[in-house]
Amino acid sequence: RTSTSRTPPRPRSTAGPPTTAHVRLFTFLLAMSFPWETSAGANAPAAGGPHQHTSRPIVTGTSVLGIKYRDGVMLAADTLCSYGTLAMFKDAKRLTTVGDNTLVGAGGEYSDFQKIQHMLEDITGDDRNYDDGYNHSPSEIYHYLRAVMYQRRNKMNPLWNNLLIGGFKDGEAFLGSVDMIGTAFTDDFLATGFGAHLALPILRKRWQPDMEEGEARELLEDCLRVLFYRDCRALNKVQVAKATAEGTIVSDPYTISTNWSSASFMQNAGNLQGDGGW
């Protein structure tokens, strides 16, 4: 006997197209899947909003130089920050003190350097609040920044800077370098940016471990002068900082002398005569 029973029809879904609430919920869950580094989500990007990390440098500084000498460590940098190729900010201070015995100089994105300065101010604030007579050493600041830069690189949210850390504590001078991906090393003289190509050969030739302070300053000024001649992002307005047994000090910006009478600067380029007009 043939059965006349029929399979009951499947109930029709009553779900309509995704609503705005569904889209917002999905976006929220998607956002929570990525570890943006914000404090309690206060600065978290809104749904569909822009990323809040540095994807490429905008306002940048160039080289930082550092050397050890007989009495301590000396850093030097110019005061120019360029907006792309525009020499926009000519009084940007890229050398700072940390506590009583450490110096930090930065090239690269200036806003990221300001972020680093805030982080270091928290450390010095903790030292001051504990009031136990202890201050972090230059080596500890160096290892802290190495860990910070490497961690931010792993989060795909780097601080776009090359740093030099110098200092003097317990009778010992310290000088180290940390770049934006956490590569770190120490040496008797260091340079970042174009200085690694143009200033290091001069430092290798003229540096001596028993240099006087005046000799160290003259050597750094000569390197900065060469950088001003050859680096389009450099300026002849500079700062010099030193760390010795007496503490740390950063000079006010000043202008170094230049000489444009060299034949390579005087000759006409491209067979153009006169004032270069058409």
PDB file of C-alpha atoms in Angstrom:
ATOM      1  CA  ARG A   1       0.000   0.000   0.000  1.00  0.00           C
ATOM      2  CA  THR A   2       1.469   3.305  -0.980  1.00  0.00           C
ATOM      3  CA  SER A   3       1.765   5.807   1.848  1.00  0.00           C
ATOM      4  CA  THR A   4       0.138   9.112   1.247  1.00  0.00           C
ATOM      5  CA  SER A   5       1.980  10.862   4.087  1.00  0.00           C
ATOM      6  CA  ARG A   6       4.085  13.798   3.000  1.00  0.00           C
ATOM      7  CA  THR A   7       7.234  15.233   4.534  1.00  0.00           C
ATOM      8  CA  PRO A   8       6.232  18.274   6.541  1.00  0.00           C
ATOM      9  CA  PRO A   9       7.507  21.477   5.032  1.00  0.00           C
ATOM     10  CA  ARG A  10      10.597  23.063   6.630  1.00  0.00           C
ATOM     11  CA  PRO A  11       9.740  26.121   8.621  1.00  0.00           C
ATOM     12  CA  ARG A  12      10.573  29.298   6.802  1.00  0.00           C
ATOM     13  CA  SER A  13      13.317  31.372   8.423  1.00  0.00           C
ATOM     14  CA  THR A  14      12.070  34.595   9.887  1.00  0.00           C
ATOM     15  CA  ALA A  15      15.540  36.134  10.047  1.00  0.00           C
ATOM     16  CA  GLY A  16      15.769  39.224   7.915  1.00  0.00           C
ATOM     17  CA  PRO A  17      18.842  40.948   6.539  1.00  0.00           C
ATOM     18  CA  PRO A  18      21.545  41.898   9.056  1.00  0.00           C
ATOM     19  CA  THR A  19      20.566  44.868  11.125  1.00  0.00           C
ATOM     20  CA  THR A  20      22.752  47.713  12.251  1.00  0.00           C
ATOM     21  CA  ALA A  21      22.972  46.075  15.683  1.00  0.00           C
ATOM     22  CA  HIS A  22      24.291  42.869  14.121  1.00  0.00           C
ATOM     23  CA  VAL A  23      26.916  44.794  12.156  1.00  0.00           C
ATOM     24  CA  ARG A  24      28.035  46.675  15.250  1.00  0.00           C
ATOM     25  CA  LEU A  25      28.258  43.450  17.270  1.00  0.00           C
ATOM     26  CA  PHE A  26      30.324  41.775  14.549  1.00  0.00           C
ATOM     27  CA  THR A  27      32.617  44.807  14.303  1.00  0.00           C
ATOM     28  CA  PHE A  28      33.062  44.874  18.081  1.00  0.00           C
ATOM     29  CA  LEU A  29      33.959  41.170  18.211  1.00  0.00           C
ATOM     30  CA  LEU A  30      36.370  41.635  15.314  1.00  0.00           C
ATOM     31  CA  ALA A  31      38.008  44.602  17.045  1.00  0.00           C
ATOM     32  CA  MET A  32      38.411  42.621  20.263  1.00  0.00           C
ATOM     33  CA  SER A  33      40.369  40.009  18.328  1.00  0.00           C
ATOM     34  CA  PHE A  34      43.296  42.441  17.856  1.00  0.00           C
ATOM     35  CA  PRO A  35      45.374  43.681  20.777  1.00  0.00           C
ATOM     36  CA  TRP A  36      45.484  47.399  20.207  1.00  0.00           C
ATOM     37  CA  GLU A  37      47.591  48.914  22.905  1.00  0.00           C
ATOM     38  CA  THR A  38      45.269  51.313  24.648  1.00  0.00           C
ATOM     39  CA  SER A  39      44.585  52.022  28.268  1.00  0.00           C
ATOM     40  CA  ALA A  40      41.135  50.664  29.126  1.00  0.00           C
ATOM     41  CA  GLY A  41      40.122  51.180  25.501  1.00  0.00           C
ATOM     42  CA  ALA A  42      40.116  54.947  25.931  1.00  0.00           C
ATOM     43  CA  ASN A  43      41.980  55.499  22.686  1.00  0.00           C
ATOM     44  CA  ALA A  44      40.714  52.433  20.815  1.00  0.00           C
ATOM     45  CA  PRO A  45      39.812  53.130  17.190  1.00  0.00           C
ATOM     46  CA  ALA A  46      36.117  53.455  16.488  1.00  0.00           C
ATOM     47  CA  ALA A  47      34.413  50.878  14.300  1.00  0.00           C
ATOM     48  CA  GLY A  48      35.702  51.433  10.812  1.00  0.00           C
ATOM     49  CA  GLY A  49      37.976  54.234  12.057  1.00  0.00           C
ATOM     50  CA  PRO A  50      41.618  54.775  11.198  1.00  0.00           C
ATOM     51  CA  HIS A  51      44.481  52.892  12.841  1.00  0.00           C
ATOM     52  CA  GLN A  52      46.050  54.820  15.682  1.00  0.00           C
ATOM     53  CA  HIS A  53      49.632  53.643  15.211  1.00  0.00           C
ATOM     54  CA  THR A  54      52.502  54.920  13.102  1.00  0.00           C
ATOM     55  CA  SER A  55      52.405  53.217   9.728  1.00  0.00           C
ATOM     56  CA  ARG A  56      55.015  55.531   8.232  1.00  0.00           C
ATOM     57  CA  PRO A  57      57.018  58.441   9.674  1.00  0.00           C
ATOM     58  CA  ILE A  58      55.732  61.947   8.967  1.00  0.00           C
ATOM     59  CA  VAL A  59      57.729  64.466  11.030  1.00  0.00           C
ATOM     60  CA  THR A  60      61.253  63.102  11.337  1.00  0.00           C
ATOM     61  CA  GLY A  61      64.657  63.976  12.709  1.00  0.00           C
ATOM     62  CA  THR A  62      67.894  62.681  11.274  1.00  0.00           C
ATOM     63  CA  SER A  63      71.223  61.588  12.764  1.00  0.00           C
ATOM     64  CA  VAL A  64      72.252  61.353  16.420  1.00  0.00           C
ATOM     65  CA  LEU A  65      75.936  60.946  17.318  1.00  0.00           C
ATOM     66  CA  GLY A  66      77.484  59.655  20.525  1.00  0.00           C
ATOM     67  CA  ILE A  67      81.007  59.059  21.810  1.00  0.00           C
ATOM     68  CA  LYS A  68      82.732  58.106  25.032  1.00  0.00           C
ATOM     69  CA  TYR A  69      85.571  60.321  26.216  1.00  0.00           C
ATOM     70  CA  ARG A  70      87.824  60.481  29.250  1.00  0.00           C
ATOM     71  CA  ASP A  71      85.290  61.996  31.653  1.00  0.00           C
ATOM     72  CA  GLY A  72      82.053  60.433  30.410  1.00  0.00           C
ATOM     73  CA  VAL A  73      79.754  60.324  27.374  1.00  0.00           C
ATOM     74  CA  MET A  74      78.701  63.010  24.893  1.00  0.00           C
ATOM     75  CA  LEU A  75      75.736  63.017  22.474  1.00  0.00           C
ATOM     76  CA  ALA A  76      75.019  65.470  19.656  1.00  0.00           C
ATOM     77  CA  ALA A  77      72.158  66.099  17.232  1.00  0.00           C
ATOM     78  CA  ASP A  78      70.752  68.915  15.164  1.00  0.00           C
ATOM     79  CA  THR A  79      67.394  70.545  15.888  1.00  0.00           C
ATOM     80  CA  LEU A  80      65.627  70.041  12.544  1.00  0.00           C
ATOM     81  CA  CYS A  81      62.474  68.009  12.105  1.00  0.00           C
ATOM     82  CA  SER A  82      61.356  67.613   8.506  1.00  0.00           C
ATOM     83  CA  TYR A  83      57.784  67.238   7.309  1.00  0.00           C
ATOM     84  CA  GLY A  84      58.497  64.873   4.456  1.00  0.00           C
ATOM     85  CA  THR A  85      61.115  66.810   2.479  1.00  0.00           C
ATOM     86  CA  LEU A  86      60.151  70.190   3.974  1.00  0.00           C
ATOM     87  CA  ALA A  87      62.500  71.577   6.640  1.00  0.00           C
ATOM     88  CA  MET A  88      59.585  72.574   8.843  1.00  0.00           C
ATOM     89  CA  PHE A  89      60.534  72.623  12.542  1.00  0.00           C
ATOM     90  CA  LYS A  90      63.978  74.108  13.200  1.00  0.00           C
ATOM     91  CA  ASP A  91      63.944  74.116  17.000  1.00  0.00           C
ATOM     92  CA  ALA A  92      63.020  70.507  17.818  1.00  0.00           C
ATOM     93  CA  LYS A  93      65.074  69.210  20.733  1.00  0.00           C
ATOM     94  CA  ARG A  94      65.981  65.562  20.157  1.00  0.00           C
ATOM     95  CA  LEU A  95      68.206  65.082  23.205  1.00  0.00           C
ATOM     96  CA  THR A  96      66.726  64.566  26.657  1.00  0.00           C
ATOM     97  CA  THR A  97      67.846  63.617  30.148  1.00  0.00           C
ATOM     98  CA  VAL A  98      66.507  60.652  32.135  1.00  0.00           C
ATOM     99  CA  GLY A  99      67.085  60.943  35.850  1.00  0.00           C
ATOM    100  CA  ASP A 100      70.434  62.225  37.032  1.00  0.00           C
ATOM    101  CA  ASN A 101      72.831  60.145  34.956  1.00  0.00           C
ATOM    102  CA  THR A 102      71.295  59.151  31.595  1.00  0.00           C
ATOM    103  CA  LEU A 103      70.885  60.814  28.199  1.00  0.00           C
ATOM    104  CA  VAL A 104      68.655  59.705  25.317  1.00  0.00           C
ATOM    105  CA  GLY A 105      68.838  60.998  21.756  1.00  0.00           C
ATOM    106  CA  ALA A 106      66.397  60.050  19.004  1.00  0.00           C
ATOM    107  CA  GLY A 107      66.134  60.134  15.251  1.00  0.00           C
ATOM    108  CA  GLY A 108      63.000  59.224  13.325  1.00  0.00           C
ATOM    109  CA  GLU A 109      59.364  60.075  14.009  1.00  0.00           C
ATOM    110  CA  TYR A 110      59.238  62.929  16.531  1.00  0.00           C
ATOM    111  CA  SER A 111      55.807  62.085  17.947  1.00  0.00           C
ATOM    112  CA  ASP A 112      57.010  58.569  18.746  1.00  0.00           C
ATOM    113  CA  PHE A 113      59.991  60.097  20.550  1.00  0.00           C
ATOM    114  CA  GLN A 114      57.558  62.170  22.597  1.00  0.00           C
ATOM    115  CA  LYS A 115      55.772  58.935  23.504  1.00  0.00           C
ATOM    116  CA  ILE A 116      59.097  57.461  24.644  1.00  0.00           C
ATOM    117  CA  GLN A 117      59.777  60.580  26.697  1.00  0.00           C
ATOM    118  CA  HIS A 118      56.446  60.114  28.521  1.00  0.00           C
ATOM    119  CA  MET A 119      57.348  56.492  29.270  1.00  0.00           C
ATOM    120  CA  LEU A 120      60.744  57.526  30.636  1.00  0.00           C
ATOM    121  CA  GLU A 121      59.151  60.277  32.721  1.00  0.00           C
ATOM    122  CA  ASP A 122      57.007  57.582  34.368  1.00  0.00           C
ATOM    123  CA  ILE A 123      60.186  55.703  35.313  1.00  0.00           C
ATOM    124  CA  THR A 124      61.878  58.762  36.794  1.00  0.00           C
ATOM    125  CA  GLY A 125      58.632  59.610  38.577  1.00  0.00           C
ATOM    126  CA  ASP A 126      58.605  56.165  40.186  1.00  0.00           C
ATOM    127  CA  ASP A 127      62.228  56.628  41.287  1.00  0.00           C
ATOM    128  CA  ARG A 128      61.298  59.957  42.851  1.00  0.00           C
ATOM    129  CA  ASN A 129      58.154  58.657  44.545  1.00  0.00           C
ATOM    130  CA  TYR A 130      59.859  55.609  46.082  1.00  0.00           C
ATOM    131  CA  ASP A 131      62.356  58.025  47.666  1.00  0.00           C
ATOM    132  CA  ASP A 132      64.793  55.237  48.484  1.00  0.00           C
ATOM    133  CA  GLY A 133      67.846  56.886  46.987  1.00  0.00           C
ATOM    134  CA  TYR A 134      67.937  54.593  43.935  1.00  0.00           C
ATOM    135  CA  ASN A 135      67.920  55.805  40.325  1.00  0.00           C
ATOM    136  CA  HIS A 136      67.866  53.579  37.268  1.00  0.00           C
ATOM    137  CA  SER A 137      71.264  53.274  35.617  1.00  0.00           C
ATOM    138  CA  PRO A 138      71.938  54.049  31.925  1.00  0.00           C
ATOM    139  CA  SER A 139      72.290  50.306  31.281  1.00  0.00           C
ATOM    140  CA  GLU A 140      68.845  49.650  32.784  1.00  0.00           C
ATOM    141  CA  ILE A 141      67.258  52.395  30.663  1.00  0.00           C
ATOM    142  CA  TYR A 142      68.974  50.893  27.610  1.00  0.00           C
ATOM    143  CA  HIS A 143      67.627  47.382  28.298  1.00  0.00           C
ATOM    144  CA  TYR A 144      64.169  48.771  29.073  1.00  0.00           C
ATOM    145  CA  LEU A 145      64.017  50.603  25.736  1.00  0.00           C
ATOM    146  CA  ARG A 146      65.301  47.520  23.920  1.00  0.00           C
ATOM    147  CA  ALA A 147      62.407  45.505  25.371  1.00  0.00           C
ATOM    148  CA  VAL A 148      59.880  48.249  24.564  1.00  0.00           C
ATOM    149  CA  MET A 149      60.992  48.598  20.943  1.00  0.00           C
ATOM    150  CA  TYR A 150      61.039  44.849  20.379  1.00  0.00           C
ATOM    151  CA  GLN A 151      57.612  44.368  21.981  1.00  0.00           C
ATOM    152  CA  ARG A 152      56.073  47.165  19.902  1.00  0.00           C
ATOM    153  CA  ARG A 153      57.619  45.682  16.770  1.00  0.00           C
ATOM    154  CA  ASN A 154      56.048  42.313  17.582  1.00  0.00           C
ATOM    155  CA  LYS A 155      52.649  44.016  17.953  1.00  0.00           C
ATOM    156  CA  MET A 156      53.071  45.497  14.450  1.00  0.00           C
ATOM    157  CA  ASN A 157      52.900  48.928  16.101  1.00  0.00           C
ATOM    158  CA  PRO A 158      56.534  50.083  16.203  1.00  0.00           C
ATOM    159  CA  LEU A 159      57.893  53.272  17.653  1.00  0.00           C
ATOM    160  CA  TRP A 160      59.603  54.643  14.557  1.00  0.00           C
ATOM    161  CA  ASN A 161      62.866  55.742  16.171  1.00  0.00           C
ATOM    162  CA  ASN A 162      66.561  54.988  16.344  1.00  0.00           C
ATOM    163  CA  LEU A 163      67.816  55.758  19.837  1.00  0.00           C
ATOM    164  CA  LEU A 164      71.189  56.408  21.438  1.00  0.00           C
ATOM    165  CA  ILE A 165      71.401  55.942  25.195  1.00  0.00           C
ATOM    166  CA  GLY A 166      74.389  57.344  27.047  1.00  0.00           C
ATOM    167  CA  GLY A 167      75.214  57.859  30.671  1.00  0.00           C
ATOM    168  CA  PHE A 168      77.673  57.719  33.519  1.00  0.00           C
ATOM    169  CA  LYS A 169      77.203  55.914  36.833  1.00  0.00           C
ATOM    170  CA  ASP A 170      79.477  54.322  39.421  1.00  0.00           C
ATOM    171  CA  GLY A 171      82.559  55.547  37.604  1.00  0.00           C
ATOM    172  CA  GLU A 172      81.650  53.853  34.323  1.00  0.00           C
ATOM    173  CA  ALA A 173      80.552  55.394  31.020  1.00  0.00           C
ATOM    174  CA  PHE A 174      77.833  53.703  28.978  1.00  0.00           C
ATOM    175  CA  LEU A 175      76.788  54.148  25.336  1.00  0.00           C
ATOM    176  CA  GLY A 176      74.263  51.981  23.492  1.00  0.00           C
ATOM    177  CA  SER A 177      72.004  51.991  20.448  1.00  0.00           C
ATOM    178  CA  VAL A 178      68.454  50.658  20.025  1.00  0.00           C
ATOM    179  CA  ASP A 179      66.582  50.772  16.715  1.00  0.00           C
ATOM    180  CA  MET A 180      62.886  50.551  15.893  1.00  0.00           C
ATOM    181  CA  ILE A 181      62.793  46.740  15.790  1.00  0.00           C
ATOM    182  CA  GLY A 182      64.696  46.226  19.024  1.00  0.00           C
ATOM    183  CA  THR A 183      68.177  45.579  17.642  1.00  0.00           C
ATOM    184  CA  ALA A 184      70.539  46.736  20.383  1.00  0.00           C
ATOM    185  CA  PHE A 185      74.298  46.947  20.874  1.00  0.00           C
ATOM    186  CA  THR A 186      76.915  49.031  22.676  1.00  0.00           C
ATOM    187  CA  ASP A 187      80.160  50.624  21.501  1.00  0.00           C
ATOM    188  CA  ASP A 188      82.616  53.425  22.220  1.00  0.00           C
ATOM    189  CA  PHE A 189      81.151  55.633  19.461  1.00  0.00           C
ATOM    190  CA  LEU A 190      77.837  55.341  17.635  1.00  0.00           C
ATOM    191  CA  ALA A 191      75.756  57.151  15.020  1.00  0.00           C
ATOM    192  CA  THR A 192      72.233  56.766  13.672  1.00  0.00           C
ATOM    193  CA  GLY A 193      70.621  57.719  10.366  1.00  0.00           C
ATOM    194  CA  PHE A 194      72.922  59.166   7.706  1.00  0.00           C
ATOM    195  CA  GLY A 195      75.529  59.535  10.428  1.00  0.00           C
ATOM    196  CA  ALA A 196      76.064  55.782  10.272  1.00  0.00           C
ATOM    197  CA  HIS A 197      77.354  56.315   6.697  1.00  0.00           C
ATOM    198  CA  LEU A 198      78.948  59.765   6.823  1.00  0.00           C
ATOM    199  CA  ALA A 199      80.069  60.314  10.425  1.00  0.00           C
ATOM    200  CA  LEU A 200      81.271  56.871  11.493  1.00  0.00           C
ATOM    201  CA  PRO A 201      84.319  56.915   9.157  1.00  0.00           C
ATOM    202  CA  ILE A 202      85.401  60.204  10.757  1.00  0.00           C
ATOM    203  CA  LEU A 203      84.821  58.827  14.252  1.00  0.00           C
ATOM    204  CA  ARG A 204      86.810  55.673  13.478  1.00  0.00           C
ATOM    205  CA  LYS A 205      89.739  57.754  12.265  1.00  0.00           C
ATOM    206  CA  ARG A 206      89.866  60.404  14.996  1.00  0.00           C
ATOM    207  CA  TRP A 207      88.347  58.915  18.168  1.00  0.00           C
ATOM    208  CA  GLN A 208      90.626  58.214  21.119  1.00  0.00           C
ATOM    209  CA  PRO A 209      89.508  56.767  24.483  1.00  0.00           C
ATOM    210  CA  ASP A 210      91.361  59.456  26.471  1.00  0.00           C
ATOM    211  CA  MET A 211      89.942  62.457  24.604  1.00  0.00           C
ATOM    212  CA  GLU A 212      89.375  65.660  26.561  1.00  0.00           C
ATOM    213  CA  GLU A 213      85.915  67.171  26.652  1.00  0.00           C
ATOM    214  CA  GLY A 214      86.916  69.927  24.229  1.00  0.00           C
ATOM    215  CA  GLU A 215      88.353  67.418  21.774  1.00  0.00           C
ATOM    216  CA  ALA A 216      85.200  65.281  21.954  1.00  0.00           C
ATOM    217  CA  ARG A 217      82.990  68.301  21.324  1.00  0.00           C
ATOM    218  CA  GLU A 218      85.145  69.426  18.386  1.00  0.00           C
ATOM    219  CA  LEU A 219      84.965  65.945  16.839  1.00  0.00           C
ATOM    220  CA  LEU A 220      81.181  65.813  17.117  1.00  0.00           C
ATOM    221  CA  GLU A 221      80.830  69.315  15.664  1.00  0.00           C
ATOM    222  CA  ASP A 222      82.998  68.332  12.694  1.00  0.00           C
ATOM    223  CA  CYS A 223      80.771  65.304  12.084  1.00  0.00           C
ATOM    224  CA  LEU A 224      77.620  67.436  12.329  1.00  0.00           C
ATOM    225  CA  ARG A 225      79.159  69.907   9.887  1.00  0.00           C
ATOM    226  CA  VAL A 226      79.765  67.139   7.329  1.00  0.00           C
ATOM    227  CA  LEU A 227      76.192  65.939   7.829  1.00  0.00           C
ATOM    228  CA  PHE A 228      74.899  69.464   7.212  1.00  0.00           C
ATOM    229  CA  TYR A 229      76.852  69.579   3.955  1.00  0.00           C
ATOM    230  CA  ARG A 230      75.716  66.174   2.714  1.00  0.00           C
ATOM    231  CA  ASP A 231      72.403  65.256   4.388  1.00  0.00           C
ATOM    232  CA  CYS A 232      69.362  67.064   2.988  1.00  0.00           C
ATOM    233  CA  ARG A 233      67.519  66.563   6.298  1.00  0.00           C
ATOM    234  CA  ALA A 234      70.248  68.078   8.499  1.00  0.00           C
ATOM    235  CA  LEU A 235      70.720  71.586   9.915  1.00  0.00           C
ATOM    236  CA  ASN A 236      73.680  73.544  11.285  1.00  0.00           C
ATOM    237  CA  LYS A 237      71.761  74.410  14.470  1.00  0.00           C
ATOM    238  CA  VAL A 238      72.737  71.730  16.973  1.00  0.00           C
ATOM    239  CA  GLN A 239      72.675  70.577  20.588  1.00  0.00           C
ATOM    240  CA  VAL A 240      75.349  68.755  22.569  1.00  0.00           C
ATOM    241  CA  ALA A 241      74.730  66.819  25.790  1.00  0.00           C
ATOM    242  CA  LYS A 242      77.148  65.202  28.229  1.00  0.00           C
ATOM    243  CA  ALA A 243      76.943  62.784  31.149  1.00  0.00           C
ATOM    244  CA  THR A 244      79.774  62.780  33.679  1.00  0.00           C
ATOM    245  CA  ALA A 245      80.298  62.035  37.357  1.00  0.00           C
ATOM    246  CA  GLU A 246      78.806  65.482  38.095  1.00  0.00           C
ATOM    247  CA  GLY A 247      75.537  64.630  36.323  1.00  0.00           C
ATOM    248  CA  THR A 248      73.939  65.350  32.963  1.00  0.00           C
ATOM    249  CA  ILE A 249      73.544  68.553  31.003  1.00  0.00           C
ATOM    250  CA  VAL A 250      72.041  69.401  27.598  1.00  0.00           C
ATOM    251  CA  SER A 251      73.235  72.573  25.911  1.00  0.00           C
ATOM    252  CA  ASP A 252      70.978  75.196  24.428  1.00  0.00           C
ATOM    253  CA  PRO A 253      70.791  75.055  20.629  1.00  0.00           C
ATOM    254  CA  TYR A 254      73.589  76.923  18.870  1.00  0.00           C
ATOM    255  CA  THR A 255      74.790  77.335  15.282  1.00  0.00           C
ATOM    256  CA  ILE A 256      78.035  75.758  14.100  1.00  0.00           C
ATOM    257  CA  SER A 257      80.204  77.511  11.519  1.00  0.00           C
ATOM    258  CA  THR A 258      80.235  76.341   7.916  1.00  0.00           C
ATOM    259  CA  ASN A 259      82.543  76.919   4.962  1.00  0.00           C
ATOM    260  CA  TRP A 260      81.172  76.832   1.407  1.00  0.00           C
ATOM    261  CA  SER A 261      84.382  77.891  -0.361  1.00  0.00           C
ATOM    262  CA  SER A 262      85.287  74.337  -1.353  1.00  0.00           C
ATOM    263  CA  ALA A 263      85.685  73.898  -5.101  1.00  0.00           C
ATOM    264  CA  SER A 264      83.024  71.199  -5.168  1.00  0.00           C
ATOM    265  CA  PHE A 265      80.567  73.730  -3.723  1.00  0.00           C
ATOM    266  CA  MET A 266      81.657  76.637  -5.931  1.00  0.00           C
ATOM    267  CA  GLN A 267      81.576  75.078  -9.400  1.00  0.00           C
ATOM    268  CA  ASN A 268      78.482  75.424 -11.560  1.00  0.00           C
ATOM    269  CA  ALA A 269      76.481  72.244 -11.904  1.00  0.00           C
ATOM    270  CA  GLY A 270      74.900  71.162 -15.176  1.00  0.00           C
ATOM    271  CA  ASN A 271      76.894  73.766 -17.171  1.00  0.00           C
ATOM    272  CA  LEU A 272      74.572  76.495 -15.856  1.00  0.00           C
ATOM    273  CA  GLN A 273      76.095  79.958 -15.668  1.00  0.00           C
ATOM    274  CA  GLY A 274      74.962  83.068 -13.905  1.00  0.00           C
ATOM    275  CA  ASP A 275      72.188  82.902 -11.339  1.00  0.00           C
ATOM    276  CA  GLY A 276      70.689  79.679 -12.711  1.00  0.00           C
ATOM    277  CA  GLY A 277      67.746  81.440 -14.353  1.00  0.00           C
ATOM    278  CA  TRP A 278      66.415  80.542 -17.767  1.00  0.00           C
TER     279      TRP A 278
END
